[in-house]
mmCIF file of the C-alpha atoms, coordinates in Angstrom:
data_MODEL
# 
_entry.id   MODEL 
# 
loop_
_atom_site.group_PDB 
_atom_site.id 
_atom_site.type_symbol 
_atom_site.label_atom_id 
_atom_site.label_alt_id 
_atom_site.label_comp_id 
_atom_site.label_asym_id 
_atom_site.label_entity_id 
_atom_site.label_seq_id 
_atom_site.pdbx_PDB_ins_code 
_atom_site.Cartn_x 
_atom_site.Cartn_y 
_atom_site.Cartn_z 
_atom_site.occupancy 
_atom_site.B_iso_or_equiv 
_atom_site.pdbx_formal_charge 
_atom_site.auth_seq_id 
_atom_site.auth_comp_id 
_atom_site.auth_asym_id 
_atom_site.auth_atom_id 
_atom_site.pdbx_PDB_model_num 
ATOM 1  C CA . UNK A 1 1  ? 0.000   0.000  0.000   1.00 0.00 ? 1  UNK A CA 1 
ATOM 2  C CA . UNK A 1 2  ? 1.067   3.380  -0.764  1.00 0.00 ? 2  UNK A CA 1 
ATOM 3  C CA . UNK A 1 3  ? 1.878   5.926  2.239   1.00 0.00 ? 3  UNK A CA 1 
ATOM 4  C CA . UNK A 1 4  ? -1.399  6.754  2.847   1.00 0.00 ? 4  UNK A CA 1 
ATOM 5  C CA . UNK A 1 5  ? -2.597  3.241  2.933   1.00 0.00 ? 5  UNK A CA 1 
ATOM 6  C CA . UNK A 1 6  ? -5.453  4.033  0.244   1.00 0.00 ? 6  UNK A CA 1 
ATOM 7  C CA . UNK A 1 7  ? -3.845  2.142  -2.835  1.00 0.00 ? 7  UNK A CA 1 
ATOM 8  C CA . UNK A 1 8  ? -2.474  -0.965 -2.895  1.00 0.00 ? 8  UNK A CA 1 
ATOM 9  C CA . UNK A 1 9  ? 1.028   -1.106 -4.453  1.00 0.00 ? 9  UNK A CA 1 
ATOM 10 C CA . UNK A 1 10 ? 0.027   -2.087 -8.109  1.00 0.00 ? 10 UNK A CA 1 
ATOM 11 C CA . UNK A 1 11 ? -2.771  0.412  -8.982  1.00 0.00 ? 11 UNK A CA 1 
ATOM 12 C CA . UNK A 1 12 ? -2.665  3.837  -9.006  1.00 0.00 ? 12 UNK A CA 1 
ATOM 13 C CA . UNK A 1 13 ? -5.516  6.546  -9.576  1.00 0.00 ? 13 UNK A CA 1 
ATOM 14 C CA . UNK A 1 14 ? -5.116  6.072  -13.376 1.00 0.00 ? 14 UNK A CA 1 
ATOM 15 C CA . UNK A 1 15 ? -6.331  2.251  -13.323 1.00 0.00 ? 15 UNK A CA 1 
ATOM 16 C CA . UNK A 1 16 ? -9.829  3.168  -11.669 1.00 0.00 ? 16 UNK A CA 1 
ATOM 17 C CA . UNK A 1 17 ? -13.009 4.377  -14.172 1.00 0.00 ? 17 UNK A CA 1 
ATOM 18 C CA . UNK A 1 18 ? -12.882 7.486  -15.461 1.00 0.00 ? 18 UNK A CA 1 
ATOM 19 C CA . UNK A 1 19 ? -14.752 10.046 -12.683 1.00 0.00 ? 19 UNK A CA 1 
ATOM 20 C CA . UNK A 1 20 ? -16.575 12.355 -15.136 1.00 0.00 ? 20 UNK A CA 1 
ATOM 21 C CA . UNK A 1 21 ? -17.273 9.510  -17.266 1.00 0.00 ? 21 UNK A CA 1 
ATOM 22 C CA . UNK A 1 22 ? -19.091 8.199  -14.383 1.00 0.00 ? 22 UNK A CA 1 
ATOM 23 C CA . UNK A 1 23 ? -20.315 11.646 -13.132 1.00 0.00 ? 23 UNK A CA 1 
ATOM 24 C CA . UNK A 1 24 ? -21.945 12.040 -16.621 1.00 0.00 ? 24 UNK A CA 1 
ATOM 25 C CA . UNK A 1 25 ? -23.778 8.663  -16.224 1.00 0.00 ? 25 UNK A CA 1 
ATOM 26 C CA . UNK A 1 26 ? -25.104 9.376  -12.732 1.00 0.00 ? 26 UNK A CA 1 
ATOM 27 C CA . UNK A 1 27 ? -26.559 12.840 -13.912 1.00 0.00 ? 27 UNK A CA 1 
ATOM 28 C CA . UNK A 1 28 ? -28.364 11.119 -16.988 1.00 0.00 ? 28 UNK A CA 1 
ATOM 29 C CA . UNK A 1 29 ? -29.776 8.721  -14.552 1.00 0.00 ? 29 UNK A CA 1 
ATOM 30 C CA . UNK A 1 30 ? -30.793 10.877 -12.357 1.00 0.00 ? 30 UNK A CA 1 
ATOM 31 C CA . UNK A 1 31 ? -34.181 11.713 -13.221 1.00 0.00 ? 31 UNK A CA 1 
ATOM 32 C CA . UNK A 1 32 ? -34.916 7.938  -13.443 1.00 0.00 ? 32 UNK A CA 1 
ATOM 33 C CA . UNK A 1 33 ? -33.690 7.690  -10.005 1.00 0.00 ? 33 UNK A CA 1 
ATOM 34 C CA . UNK A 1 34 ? -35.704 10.426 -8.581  1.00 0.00 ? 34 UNK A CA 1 
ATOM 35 C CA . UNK A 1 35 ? -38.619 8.961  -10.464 1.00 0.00 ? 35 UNK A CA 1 
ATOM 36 C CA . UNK A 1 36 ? -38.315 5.606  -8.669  1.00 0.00 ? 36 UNK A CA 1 
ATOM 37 C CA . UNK A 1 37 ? -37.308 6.961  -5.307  1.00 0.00 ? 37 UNK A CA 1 
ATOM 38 C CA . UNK A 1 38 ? -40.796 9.098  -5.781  1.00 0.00 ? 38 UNK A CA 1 
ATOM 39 C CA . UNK A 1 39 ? -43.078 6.216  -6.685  1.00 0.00 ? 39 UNK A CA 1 
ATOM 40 C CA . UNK A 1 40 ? -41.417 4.152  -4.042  1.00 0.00 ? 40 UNK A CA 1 
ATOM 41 C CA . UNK A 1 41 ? -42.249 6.454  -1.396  1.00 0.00 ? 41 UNK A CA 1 
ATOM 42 C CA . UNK A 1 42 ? -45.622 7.430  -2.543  1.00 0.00 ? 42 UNK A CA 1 
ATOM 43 C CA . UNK A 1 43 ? -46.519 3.720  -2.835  1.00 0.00 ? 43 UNK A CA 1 
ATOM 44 C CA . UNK A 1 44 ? -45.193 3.366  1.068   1.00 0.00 ? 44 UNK A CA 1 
ATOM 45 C CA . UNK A 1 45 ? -47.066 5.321  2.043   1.00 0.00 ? 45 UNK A CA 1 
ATOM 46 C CA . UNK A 1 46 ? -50.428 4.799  0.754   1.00 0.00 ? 46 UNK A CA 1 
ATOM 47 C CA . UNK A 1 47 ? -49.898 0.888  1.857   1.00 0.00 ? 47 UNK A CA 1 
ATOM 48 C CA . UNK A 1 48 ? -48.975 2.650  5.302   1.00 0.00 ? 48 UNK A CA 1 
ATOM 49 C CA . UNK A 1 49 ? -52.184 4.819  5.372   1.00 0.00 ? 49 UNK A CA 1 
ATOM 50 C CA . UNK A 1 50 ? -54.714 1.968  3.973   1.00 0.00 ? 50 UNK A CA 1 
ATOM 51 C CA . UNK A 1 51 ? -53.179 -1.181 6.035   1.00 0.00 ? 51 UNK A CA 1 
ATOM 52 C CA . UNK A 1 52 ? -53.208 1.567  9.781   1.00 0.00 ? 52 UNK A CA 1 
ATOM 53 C CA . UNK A 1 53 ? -57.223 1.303  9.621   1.00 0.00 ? 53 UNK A CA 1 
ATOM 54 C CA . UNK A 1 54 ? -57.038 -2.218 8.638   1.00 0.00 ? 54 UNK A CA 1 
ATOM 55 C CA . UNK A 1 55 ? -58.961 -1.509 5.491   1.00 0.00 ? 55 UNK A CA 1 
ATOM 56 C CA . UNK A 1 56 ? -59.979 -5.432 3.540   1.00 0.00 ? 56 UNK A CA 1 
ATOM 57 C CA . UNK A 1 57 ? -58.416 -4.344 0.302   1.00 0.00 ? 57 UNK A CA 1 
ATOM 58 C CA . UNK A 1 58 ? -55.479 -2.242 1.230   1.00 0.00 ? 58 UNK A CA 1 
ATOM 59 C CA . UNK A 1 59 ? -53.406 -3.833 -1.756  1.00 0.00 ? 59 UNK A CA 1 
ATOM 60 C CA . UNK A 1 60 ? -55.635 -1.752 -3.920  1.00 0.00 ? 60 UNK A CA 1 
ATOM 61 C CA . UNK A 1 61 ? -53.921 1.861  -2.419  1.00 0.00 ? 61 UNK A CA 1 
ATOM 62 C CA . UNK A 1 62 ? -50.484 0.909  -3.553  1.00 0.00 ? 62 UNK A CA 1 
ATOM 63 C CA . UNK A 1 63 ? -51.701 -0.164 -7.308  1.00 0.00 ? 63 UNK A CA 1 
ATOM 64 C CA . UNK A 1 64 ? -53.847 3.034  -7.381  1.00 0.00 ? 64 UNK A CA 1 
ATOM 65 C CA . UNK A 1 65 ? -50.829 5.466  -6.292  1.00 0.00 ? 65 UNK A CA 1 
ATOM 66 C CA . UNK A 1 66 ? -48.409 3.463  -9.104  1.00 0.00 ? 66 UNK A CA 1 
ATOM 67 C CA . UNK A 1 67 ? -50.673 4.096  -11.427 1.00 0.00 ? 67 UNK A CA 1 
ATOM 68 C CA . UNK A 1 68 ? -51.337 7.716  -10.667 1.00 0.00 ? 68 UNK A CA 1 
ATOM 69 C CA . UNK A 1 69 ? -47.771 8.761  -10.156 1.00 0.00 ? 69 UNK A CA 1 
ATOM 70 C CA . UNK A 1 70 ? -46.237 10.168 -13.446 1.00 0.00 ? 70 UNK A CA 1 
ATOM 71 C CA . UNK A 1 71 ? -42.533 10.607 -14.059 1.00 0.00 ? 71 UNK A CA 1 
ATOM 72 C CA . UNK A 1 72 ? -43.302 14.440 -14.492 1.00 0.00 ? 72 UNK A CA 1 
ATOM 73 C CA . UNK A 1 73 ? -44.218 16.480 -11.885 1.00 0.00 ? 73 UNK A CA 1 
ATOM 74 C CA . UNK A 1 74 ? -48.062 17.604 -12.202 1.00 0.00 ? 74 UNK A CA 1 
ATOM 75 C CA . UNK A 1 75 ? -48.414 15.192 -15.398 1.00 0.00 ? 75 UNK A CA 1 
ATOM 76 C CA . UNK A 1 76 ? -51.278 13.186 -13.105 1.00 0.00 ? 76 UNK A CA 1 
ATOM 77 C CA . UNK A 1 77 ? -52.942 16.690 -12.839 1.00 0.00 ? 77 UNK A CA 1 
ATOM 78 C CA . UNK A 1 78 ? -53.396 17.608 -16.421 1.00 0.00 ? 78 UNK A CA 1 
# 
């Protein structure tokens, strides 16, 4: 390992991926990402809300928020 005990002795910061290459990738994804991390949550929590009162067909809440929930912001509203 090199004197900072980061690197072992046979790669150096020019083996690894390319950082904006990667950078670049992350930023196209990101609106996927967001997209997925909204649905997920929105889903969450309409299970959450329909299973708290014990409702009989709570499944339905989840289906009905995935359904509803547009990758654009305000599409569901138009």
């Amino acid at each position: 390992m090199n004197q900072a005990g980061l690197w072992p002795s046979g790669l150096s910061h020019a083996d690894w991926p390319d950082a904006r290459r990667l950078a670049s990738a992350l930023h196209s994804a990101a609106p996927a990402l967001l997209f997925g991390l909204r649905l997920w949550a929105s889903v969450c929590l309409a299970l959450y809300i329909a299973f708290w009162p014990e409702l009989g067909t709570a499944y339905w809440t989840g289906t009905t928020a995935a359904i509803v929930c547009q990758p654009s912001l305000g599409a569901s509203l138009r």
